[in-house]
């Protein structure tokens, strides 16, 4: 499903009534799969619920509903399956915290042995379950090139258990285990894992990053991923109002700012090489615009402000812009 | 077909006959020969359709088996010792989800200190996981128990571990009759999962269950285990008639008639015990032996019945609880609660120390004369512990 | 029941020797059990392996402490271990060496060895000649068959062929046959006694 490179009124909406029906997002379709039904117990403004709904609906559309999902322990699993209810309208298995990739690999192996390779497998989990405790099994899945699309919903901390720091927590962010105290408040600089790049280092068929700020981009990447066989990885930035200390209605806006500052680069890679990037839509947004909207960075804007830290964060954004070539091409 | 083969090889051939569709394992001594043989069987097409997955850890091994089983494929893995512990979370997960995975545990001691040799500390540490535990007394028994395991697992939707003494059985060459495919297929039909990940009929497996229903779900695990207690003897009898030879389960009695002193033991040591019993009987002592093939669920009623005439029991343990003593002894005492049978614990063969006829003869003679302490560490080298204890 | 203990070093095929011995006994219609002492698997470390042979099923699983026969694949071990520990009076001993009784200083063990049941065969050299590798185990089995009569040479040959691929198998078979002939010859030369193939029951 190819989306034209349109820039027009309402291109931020899922529906975009100015596009032909077949070019609209899956979410705009009244007959969309509705894989993640309403009534689940997520927080107001939860980026992960939004991201998971879009990803799974796109995956269901791409596979004609022939999909099995394996879900790591975490917010998504907890708020969707409070026994005796489930929000999932897809074959769904909750694994453990650290083994969703391995369990998904097992499902794929079984389907292969049964001659049912028409049924596709999606493994999913939060950043904790993907970047930290599930990292070994994720790498194993990548290394074996198991036929699984693994999706990481990254809200940059262990939100389910009370906002503790993970290997995906960005520098300077306050979490309950990296408090805003002392001379270097928040999460230290120089730590953390860039899992999309680690996935690329495994040279798996397809790696992409996306956010909940652009549903059509996210859906397109899910469709693209489903066109490949083998191990694929999708890393989706999903703001968490509670954990980030942001307003619930700012979830999408924050995701967009993360992209527009360069802090969250959007790109696709195949077999270890970047093949496409999404350039910034306009001049880069200074990181302070993004940081100031989140109370997890409030300590940077106290008296006196930590302009040194903000500058260090800006340096990270600038490095991403340079590394991925995200600059807007000036009009000729 | 009867052949002189390595125990691991016999187990692998039995597993091949059971037609798993997914085999996944991580290497650890002394399980390695089993999975190597299965890898070869998949490569040559002897075992097909089957996906052999080379995983990155034991935790991954059981995780892959969980995914495979939930997706409706018969799944198998094998491990030992540290590997069993590394997958401990997944053990409870598989049991809680009712996935009929079969796993060989090549029994090996748990570290620290690191030790690659045989005892039962690994499987004993997971006795509350909800897995059925069967212990093989010989390689023939080990091969047969895998057939029983798959059938039992799928009938009751419960995972089963077949415990086979590492090195002592896995690396021993002895004659094993390996059943042909037709016979096994008669006993073990195709896997029909109770619930399965199927896009046509999607279900959510692994929900979060709160205080309002958790007790009930766990109670059902208990009743499943009790059903296994009933089904094990029936299935063993059925398997015996298919194979044309005994399949001792849940118990393995030996010369219990008129026995005043009975040795209870699990696993391969039973053979040496039986030889010792014969010696003592020749010397006029009324001694018998009772092997436990099933340890989980604990065959309490059958055990009671078997030991009703005995005066005393010596439980030969291949693991123990520090500060407490025997593990099997505790379950045995509970089962024999109101019978007038005394029990003594002999902890033997830890970390691969040989359990010899000479030593068994000594402790059994002492037991028979009511001169055995409640807890004995067989062949303990007091010279080695003396200095440490002096310093303590 | 006849119990055999094989001594050697890791990498010399000691475990395989015990296994092949058990297969040969099985092929001859007996019950047999073979297993290693479970030491380190590093090359060069002392290794023991055991084989029990009996007309009845074997249930005992302890290491062999009172062997009816000892096979010494690497005689250098006799200085570090009591390789003849527990050897039954009149027990068989088969030693892999190019040296002779005096060269191996076996007088030091004379009180435990029975001269007409102690045979030395240069199995490593035979293996080198016939297979190009210094692995004496197959040859020693041929020698063992001749020494004890406990297993037949034909069973040894089948066991070797089942275990090894060609051309290694045929080389090992040739080495086994050569060792068999040599041991036979040394026995008849030494004492004029025919080898007694009767089962030895040992308490």
mmCIF file of C-alpha atoms in Angstrom, chain A residues 13-330:
data_model
loop_
_atom_site.group_PDB
_atom_site.id
_atom_site.type_symbol
_atom_site.label_atom_id
_atom_site.label_comp_id
_atom_site.label_asym_id
_atom_site.label_seq_id
_atom_site.Cartn_x
_atom_site.Cartn_y
_atom_site.Cartn_z
ATOM 1 C CA UNK A 13 -5.519 13.229 10.544
ATOM 2 C CA UNK A 14 -5.936 9.542 10.187
ATOM 3 C CA UNK A 15 -8.846 10.040 7.885
ATOM 4 C CA UNK A 16 -7.794 12.866 5.642
ATOM 5 C CA UNK A 17 -10.992 13.234 3.651
ATOM 6 C CA UNK A 18 -9.069 14.856 0.867
ATOM 7 C CA UNK A 19 -7.410 11.548 -0.011
ATOM 8 C CA UNK A 20 -9.052 8.804 -1.993
ATOM 9 C CA UNK A 21 -10.397 6.069 0.237
ATOM 10 C CA UNK A 22 -7.767 3.565 -0.732
ATOM 11 C CA UNK A 23 -5.055 5.981 0.293
ATOM 12 C CA UNK A 24 -6.399 6.629 3.732
ATOM 13 C CA UNK A 25 -5.083 5.080 6.881
ATOM 14 C CA UNK A 26 -6.466 1.789 8.070
ATOM 15 C CA UNK A 27 -7.659 3.722 11.076
ATOM 16 C CA UNK A 28 -9.845 5.819 8.842
ATOM 17 C CA UNK A 29 -11.703 2.752 7.634
ATOM 18 C CA UNK A 30 -14.980 2.060 9.391
ATOM 19 C CA UNK A 31 -14.279 -1.610 8.694
ATOM 20 C CA UNK A 32 -10.894 -1.498 10.330
ATOM 21 C CA UNK A 33 -10.027 -4.668 12.257
ATOM 22 C CA UNK A 34 -10.373 -3.143 15.693
ATOM 23 C CA UNK A 35 -7.830 -5.597 17.011
ATOM 24 C CA UNK A 36 -7.491 -3.773 20.291
ATOM 25 C CA UNK A 37 -11.027 -3.119 21.395
ATOM 26 C CA UNK A 38 -12.111 -0.308 23.648
ATOM 27 C CA UNK A 39 -12.832 -0.896 27.303
ATOM 28 C CA UNK A 40 -9.255 -1.734 28.222
ATOM 29 C CA UNK A 41 -7.759 -0.246 31.343
ATOM 30 C CA UNK A 42 -5.037 2.022 29.931
ATOM 31 C CA UNK A 43 -4.464 5.517 31.290
ATOM 32 C CA UNK A 44 -5.997 8.438 29.542
ATOM 33 C CA UNK A 45 -3.707 9.481 26.729
ATOM 34 C CA UNK A 46 -1.681 6.254 26.751
ATOM 35 C CA UNK A 47 0.653 6.283 23.768
ATOM 36 C CA UNK A 48 1.169 2.533 23.892
ATOM 37 C CA UNK A 49 -2.516 1.717 23.575
ATOM 38 C CA UNK A 50 -2.673 4.016 20.575
ATOM 39 C CA UNK A 51 0.437 2.588 18.989
ATOM 40 C CA UNK A 52 -0.573 -1.026 19.574
ATOM 41 C CA UNK A 53 -4.011 -0.463 18.083
ATOM 42 C CA UNK A 54 -2.540 1.086 14.966
ATOM 43 C CA UNK A 55 0.205 -1.501 14.590
ATOM 44 C CA UNK A 56 -2.042 -4.501 15.084
ATOM 45 C CA UNK A 57 -4.801 -3.161 12.849
ATOM 46 C CA UNK A 58 -2.268 -2.560 10.101
ATOM 47 C CA UNK A 59 -0.753 -6.008 10.632
ATOM 48 C CA UNK A 60 -4.183 -7.636 10.551
ATOM 49 C CA UNK A 61 -5.012 -5.750 7.365
ATOM 50 C CA UNK A 62 -1.691 -6.731 5.818
ATOM 51 C CA UNK A 63 -2.176 -10.417 6.657
ATOM 52 C CA UNK A 64 -5.894 -10.712 6.040
ATOM 53 C CA UNK A 65 -6.361 -11.458 9.722
ATOM 54 C CA UNK A 66 -3.960 -14.408 9.660
ATOM 55 C CA UNK A 67 -1.978 -13.234 12.635
ATOM 56 C CA UNK A 68 -0.816 -14.486 16.009
ATOM 57 C CA UNK A 69 0.500 -12.072 18.622
ATOM 58 C CA UNK A 70 2.857 -12.707 21.503
ATOM 59 C CA UNK A 71 2.987 -10.018 24.174
ATOM 60 C CA UNK A 72 5.600 -9.470 26.844
ATOM 61 C CA UNK A 73 4.657 -8.622 30.397
ATOM 62 C CA UNK A 74 4.134 -4.897 30.798
ATOM 63 C CA UNK A 75 1.532 -2.196 30.628
ATOM 64 C CA UNK A 76 0.024 -3.391 27.362
ATOM 65 C CA UNK A 77 -0.504 -6.922 28.570
ATOM 66 C CA UNK A 78 -1.795 -5.831 31.950
ATOM 67 C CA UNK A 79 -4.339 -3.279 30.818
ATOM 68 C CA UNK A 80 -5.713 -5.428 28.019
ATOM 69 C CA UNK A 81 -6.343 -8.715 29.797
ATOM 70 C CA UNK A 82 -7.880 -8.324 33.202
ATOM 71 C CA UNK A 83 -9.409 -11.774 33.586
ATOM 72 C CA UNK A 84 -12.120 -12.592 32.655
ATOM 73 C CA UNK A 85 -12.002 -9.863 29.998
ATOM 74 C CA UNK A 86 -9.713 -9.325 27.068
ATOM 75 C CA UNK A 87 -9.461 -6.402 24.685
ATOM 76 C CA UNK A 88 -7.727 -8.454 22.022
ATOM 77 C CA UNK A 89 -9.503 -9.587 18.895
ATOM 78 C CA UNK A 90 -6.558 -11.588 17.629
ATOM 79 C CA UNK A 91 -4.954 -14.863 18.709
ATOM 80 C CA UNK A 92 -2.867 -13.609 21.588
ATOM 81 C CA UNK A 93 -0.409 -15.122 24.041
ATOM 82 C CA UNK A 94 1.122 -13.424 27.016
ATOM 83 C CA UNK A 95 4.667 -14.714 27.359
ATOM 84 C CA UNK A 96 6.850 -13.697 30.288
ATOM 85 C CA UNK A 97 8.713 -10.464 30.735
ATOM 86 C CA UNK A 98 11.992 -11.455 29.154
ATOM 87 C CA UNK A 99 11.021 -13.914 26.463
ATOM 88 C CA UNK A 100 8.438 -12.518 24.073
ATOM 89 C CA UNK A 101 10.891 -12.758 21.158
ATOM 90 C CA UNK A 102 11.681 -16.384 21.985
ATOM 91 C CA UNK A 103 8.052 -17.349 22.478
ATOM 92 C CA UNK A 104 7.194 -15.630 19.199
ATOM 93 C CA UNK A 105 10.001 -17.601 17.566
ATOM 94 C CA UNK A 106 8.432 -20.749 18.955
ATOM 95 C CA UNK A 107 5.048 -19.855 17.505
ATOM 96 C CA UNK A 108 6.672 -19.202 14.132
ATOM 97 C CA UNK A 109 8.531 -22.519 14.301
ATOM 98 C CA UNK A 110 5.316 -24.377 15.054
ATOM 99 C CA UNK A 111 3.435 -22.716 12.223
ATOM 100 C CA UNK A 112 6.274 -23.576 9.877
ATOM 101 C CA UNK A 113 6.259 -27.197 10.983
ATOM 102 C CA UNK A 114 2.501 -27.261 10.469
ATOM 103 C CA UNK A 115 2.887 -25.863 6.958
ATOM 104 C CA UNK A 116 0.960 -22.724 7.944
ATOM 105 C CA UNK A 117 3.438 -20.047 6.942
ATOM 106 C CA UNK A 118 0.471 -18.023 5.717
ATOM 107 C CA UNK A 119 -0.113 -17.182 9.360
ATOM 108 C CA UNK A 120 2.265 -14.422 10.492
ATOM 109 C CA UNK A 121 3.627 -13.694 13.934
ATOM 110 C CA UNK A 122 3.984 -10.379 15.736
ATOM 111 C CA UNK A 123 5.880 -10.199 19.021
ATOM 112 C CA UNK A 124 5.486 -7.064 21.058
ATOM 113 C CA UNK A 125 6.580 -5.512 24.288
ATOM 114 C CA UNK A 126 7.601 -2.340 26.001
ATOM 115 C CA UNK A 127 11.096 -0.939 26.162
ATOM 116 C CA UNK A 128 11.869 -2.760 29.406
ATOM 117 C CA UNK A 129 10.918 -6.130 28.010
ATOM 118 C CA UNK A 130 12.729 -5.450 24.745
ATOM 119 C CA UNK A 131 15.822 -3.448 25.546
ATOM 120 C CA UNK A 132 16.738 -4.919 28.915
ATOM 121 C CA UNK A 133 15.331 -8.177 30.189
ATOM 122 C CA UNK A 134 14.263 -9.420 26.782
ATOM 123 C CA UNK A 135 17.425 -8.356 25.017
ATOM 124 C CA UNK A 136 19.047 -11.761 24.948
ATOM 125 C CA UNK A 137 16.002 -13.420 23.462
ATOM 126 C CA UNK A 138 15.566 -10.527 21.020
ATOM 127 C CA UNK A 139 19.117 -10.939 19.790
ATOM 128 C CA UNK A 140 18.577 -14.675 19.486
ATOM 129 C CA UNK A 141 15.499 -14.123 17.376
ATOM 130 C CA UNK A 142 17.405 -11.657 15.176
ATOM 131 C CA UNK A 143 20.426 -13.895 14.855
ATOM 132 C CA UNK A 144 18.336 -16.877 13.780
ATOM 133 C CA UNK A 145 16.339 -14.659 11.411
ATOM 134 C CA UNK A 146 13.135 -16.158 12.802
ATOM 135 C CA UNK A 147 10.057 -15.082 10.875
ATOM 136 C CA UNK A 148 8.677 -12.647 13.443
ATOM 137 C CA UNK A 149 7.946 -8.938 13.382
ATOM 138 C CA UNK A 150 8.910 -7.658 16.796
ATOM 139 C CA UNK A 151 7.460 -4.321 17.843
ATOM 140 C CA UNK A 152 8.851 -2.334 20.742
ATOM 141 C CA UNK A 153 6.560 0.288 22.220
ATOM 142 C CA UNK A 154 9.092 2.604 23.780
ATOM 143 C CA UNK A 155 7.886 4.898 26.528
ATOM 144 C CA UNK A 156 11.402 5.106 27.888
ATOM 145 C CA UNK A 157 10.979 3.535 31.342
ATOM 146 C CA UNK A 158 9.390 0.680 33.272
ATOM 147 C CA UNK A 159 6.002 2.309 33.457
ATOM 148 C CA UNK A 160 3.961 -0.674 34.583
ATOM 149 C CA UNK A 161 5.912 -0.979 37.809
ATOM 150 C CA UNK A 162 6.137 2.706 38.649
ATOM 151 C CA UNK A 163 8.347 4.567 36.202
ATOM 152 C CA UNK A 164 11.742 3.062 36.876
ATOM 153 C CA UNK A 165 14.670 3.659 34.573
ATOM 154 C CA UNK A 166 15.280 1.295 31.672
ATOM 155 C CA UNK A 167 18.003 0.975 29.090
ATOM 156 C CA UNK A 168 15.837 3.140 26.876
ATOM 157 C CA UNK A 169 15.487 6.025 29.317
ATOM 158 C CA UNK A 170 17.038 9.118 27.724
ATOM 159 C CA UNK A 171 19.761 11.140 29.444
ATOM 160 C CA UNK A 172 18.627 13.610 32.099
ATOM 161 C CA UNK A 173 15.149 12.111 32.383
ATOM 162 C CA UNK A 174 13.836 11.736 35.894
ATOM 163 C CA UNK A 175 12.536 8.332 36.826
ATOM 164 C CA UNK A 176 11.886 6.810 40.204
ATOM 165 C CA UNK A 177 15.319 5.185 40.147
ATOM 166 C CA UNK A 178 17.126 8.126 38.516
ATOM 167 C CA UNK A 179 15.779 10.924 40.652
ATOM 168 C CA UNK A 180 16.374 14.577 39.918
ATOM 169 C CA UNK A 181 18.858 14.904 42.729
ATOM 170 C CA UNK A 182 22.515 15.744 43.008
ATOM 171 C CA UNK A 183 24.859 17.368 40.573
ATOM 172 C CA UNK A 184 23.805 15.152 37.661
ATOM 173 C CA UNK A 185 20.060 14.870 38.119
ATOM 174 C CA UNK A 186 18.038 12.317 36.230
ATOM 175 C CA UNK A 187 19.348 9.505 34.062
ATOM 176 C CA UNK A 188 23.103 9.663 33.407
ATOM 177 C CA UNK A 189 24.530 10.628 30.053
ATOM 178 C CA UNK A 190 26.537 8.016 28.242
ATOM 179 C CA UNK A 191 24.249 5.090 29.020
ATOM 180 C CA UNK A 192 21.445 3.427 27.137
ATOM 181 C CA UNK A 193 21.013 1.209 24.140
ATOM 182 C CA UNK A 194 20.070 2.158 20.612
ATOM 183 C CA UNK A 195 18.167 -1.007 19.778
ATOM 184 C CA UNK A 196 17.226 -0.067 16.210
ATOM 185 C CA UNK A 197 20.938 0.215 15.436
ATOM 186 C CA UNK A 198 21.629 -3.005 17.298
ATOM 187 C CA UNK A 199 18.927 -4.642 15.209
ATOM 188 C CA UNK A 200 20.637 -3.287 12.111
ATOM 189 C CA UNK A 201 23.913 -4.756 13.304
ATOM 190 C CA UNK A 202 22.210 -8.165 13.172
ATOM 191 C CA UNK A 203 21.498 -7.387 9.505
ATOM 192 C CA UNK A 204 17.906 -8.494 9.773
ATOM 193 C CA UNK A 205 15.725 -7.903 6.728
ATOM 194 C CA UNK A 206 13.900 -4.815 7.992
ATOM 195 C CA UNK A 207 14.227 -2.322 10.827
ATOM 196 C CA UNK A 208 12.190 0.848 11.186
ATOM 197 C CA UNK A 209 11.378 3.546 13.713
ATOM 198 C CA UNK A 210 8.027 5.266 14.015
ATOM 199 C CA UNK A 211 5.917 7.241 16.445
ATOM 200 C CA UNK A 212 2.269 7.760 17.274
ATOM 201 C CA UNK A 213 2.470 11.217 15.719
ATOM 202 C CA UNK A 214 2.039 9.882 12.200
ATOM 203 C CA UNK A 215 -0.363 6.974 11.829
ATOM 204 C CA UNK A 216 0.093 6.670 8.088
ATOM 205 C CA UNK A 217 3.853 6.469 8.416
ATOM 206 C CA UNK A 218 3.480 3.871 11.156
ATOM 207 C CA UNK A 219 1.001 1.815 9.165
ATOM 208 C CA UNK A 220 3.160 2.006 6.041
ATOM 209 C CA UNK A 221 6.088 0.644 7.971
ATOM 210 C CA UNK A 222 4.002 -2.224 9.332
ATOM 211 C CA UNK A 223 2.890 -3.081 5.799
ATOM 212 C CA UNK A 224 6.477 -2.827 4.576
ATOM 213 C CA UNK A 225 7.636 -5.091 7.397
ATOM 214 C CA UNK A 226 5.002 -7.657 6.547
ATOM 215 C CA UNK A 227 6.268 -7.787 2.990
ATOM 216 C CA UNK A 228 9.474 -9.350 4.272
ATOM 217 C CA UNK A 229 10.098 -12.772 5.725
ATOM 218 C CA UNK A 230 12.560 -13.254 8.538
ATOM 219 C CA UNK A 231 13.312 -11.196 11.626
ATOM 220 C CA UNK A 232 12.000 -7.645 11.513
ATOM 221 C CA UNK A 233 12.015 -4.911 14.116
ATOM 222 C CA UNK A 234 9.824 -1.887 14.578
ATOM 223 C CA UNK A 235 10.642 0.625 17.313
ATOM 224 C CA UNK A 236 7.726 2.926 18.113
ATOM 225 C CA UNK A 237 8.001 5.947 20.371
ATOM 226 C CA UNK A 238 4.906 6.061 22.567
ATOM 227 C CA UNK A 239 4.767 8.890 25.103
ATOM 228 C CA UNK A 240 3.406 7.999 28.520
ATOM 229 C CA UNK A 241 1.562 10.915 30.144
ATOM 230 C CA UNK A 242 1.967 9.498 33.610
ATOM 231 C CA UNK A 243 5.612 8.557 33.350
ATOM 232 C CA UNK A 244 6.682 11.589 31.356
ATOM 233 C CA UNK A 245 4.649 13.965 33.452
ATOM 234 C CA UNK A 246 2.778 15.338 30.489
ATOM 235 C CA UNK A 247 -0.797 16.180 29.785
ATOM 236 C CA UNK A 248 -2.790 13.254 28.377
ATOM 237 C CA UNK A 249 -3.825 15.341 25.392
ATOM 238 C CA UNK A 250 -0.175 16.031 24.546
ATOM 239 C CA UNK A 251 0.769 12.447 23.697
ATOM 240 C CA UNK A 252 0.716 12.880 19.935
ATOM 241 C CA UNK A 253 2.165 16.382 20.116
ATOM 242 C CA UNK A 254 5.103 15.169 22.199
ATOM 243 C CA UNK A 255 5.808 12.361 19.775
ATOM 244 C CA UNK A 256 5.851 14.890 16.952
ATOM 245 C CA UNK A 257 8.199 17.148 18.874
ATOM 246 C CA UNK A 258 10.534 14.222 19.543
ATOM 247 C CA UNK A 259 10.791 13.775 15.781
ATOM 248 C CA UNK A 260 11.032 17.458 14.954
ATOM 249 C CA UNK A 261 13.888 18.030 17.389
ATOM 250 C CA UNK A 262 15.856 15.154 15.899
ATOM 251 C CA UNK A 263 15.838 13.296 19.195
ATOM 252 C CA UNK A 264 13.839 10.463 17.650
ATOM 253 C CA UNK A 265 15.007 9.928 14.087
ATOM 254 C CA UNK A 266 12.619 8.225 11.687
ATOM 255 C CA UNK A 267 14.299 5.801 9.339
ATOM 256 C CA UNK A 268 14.114 2.406 7.704
ATOM 257 C CA UNK A 269 16.910 -0.063 7.229
ATOM 258 C CA UNK A 270 17.202 -3.280 5.269
ATOM 259 C CA UNK A 271 19.873 -5.884 5.879
ATOM 260 C CA UNK A 272 21.809 -3.511 8.078
ATOM 261 C CA UNK A 273 21.821 -0.453 5.804
ATOM 262 C CA UNK A 274 19.649 2.629 6.147
ATOM 263 C CA UNK A 275 17.490 2.853 3.028
ATOM 264 C CA UNK A 276 15.128 5.682 3.877
ATOM 265 C CA UNK A 277 14.892 8.530 6.348
ATOM 266 C CA UNK A 278 12.176 11.034 7.076
ATOM 267 C CA UNK A 279 13.718 14.435 6.926
ATOM 268 C CA UNK A 280 12.580 17.110 9.291
ATOM 269 C CA UNK A 281 9.525 18.873 7.911
ATOM 270 C CA UNK A 282 10.975 22.264 8.749
ATOM 271 C CA UNK A 283 13.831 23.840 10.700
ATOM 272 C CA UNK A 284 14.724 21.685 13.661
ATOM 273 C CA UNK A 285 12.834 22.438 16.831
ATOM 274 C CA UNK A 286 15.088 23.230 19.778
ATOM 275 C CA UNK A 287 15.032 20.365 22.278
ATOM 276 C CA UNK A 288 13.894 22.716 25.059
ATOM 277 C CA UNK A 289 10.490 22.921 23.379
ATOM 278 C CA UNK A 290 10.136 19.211 23.787
ATOM 279 C CA UNK A 291 11.699 18.902 27.222
ATOM 280 C CA UNK A 292 9.785 21.688 28.901
ATOM 281 C CA UNK A 293 6.435 19.988 28.322
ATOM 282 C CA UNK A 294 7.437 16.986 30.420
ATOM 283 C CA UNK A 295 7.755 17.087 34.207
ATOM 284 C CA UNK A 296 10.375 14.372 33.978
ATOM 285 C CA UNK A 297 12.641 17.172 32.751
ATOM 286 C CA UNK A 298 11.260 19.860 35.061
ATOM 287 C CA UNK A 299 14.514 19.976 37.028
ATOM 288 C CA UNK A 300 16.241 21.349 33.938
ATOM 289 C CA UNK A 301 13.992 24.395 33.989
ATOM 290 C CA UNK A 302 14.146 25.210 37.677
ATOM 291 C CA UNK A 303 16.082 28.095 39.138
ATOM 292 C CA UNK A 304 18.827 28.201 37.964
ATOM 293 C CA UNK A 305 18.056 26.394 34.714
ATOM 294 C CA UNK A 306 20.412 23.600 33.674
ATOM 295 C CA UNK A 307 21.306 25.050 30.316
ATOM 296 C CA UNK A 308 24.376 22.840 30.281
ATOM 297 C CA UNK A 309 22.253 19.703 30.380
ATOM 298 C CA UNK A 310 19.852 21.048 27.822
ATOM 299 C CA UNK A 311 22.826 21.783 25.591
ATOM 300 C CA UNK A 312 24.037 18.218 26.025
ATOM 301 C CA UNK A 313 20.616 16.937 24.984
ATOM 302 C CA UNK A 314 20.694 19.311 22.028
ATOM 303 C CA UNK A 315 24.036 17.781 21.050
ATOM 304 C CA UNK A 316 22.408 14.377 20.932
ATOM 305 C CA UNK A 317 19.665 15.717 18.664
ATOM 306 C CA UNK A 318 22.221 17.391 16.444
ATOM 307 C CA UNK A 319 24.217 14.204 16.190
ATOM 308 C CA UNK A 320 21.147 12.286 15.083
ATOM 309 C CA UNK A 321 20.358 14.898 12.468
ATOM 310 C CA UNK A 322 23.867 14.650 11.106
ATOM 311 C CA UNK A 323 24.078 10.888 11.339
ATOM 312 C CA UNK A 324 20.836 10.207 9.514
ATOM 313 C CA UNK A 325 20.839 13.209 7.245
ATOM 314 C CA UNK A 326 17.598 14.612 8.598
ATOM 315 C CA UNK A 327 18.104 18.233 7.623
ATOM 316 C CA UNK A 328 15.419 19.835 5.601
ATOM 317 C CA UNK A 329 16.647 20.321 2.082
ATOM 318 C CA UNK A 330 16.446 24.042 1.498
#
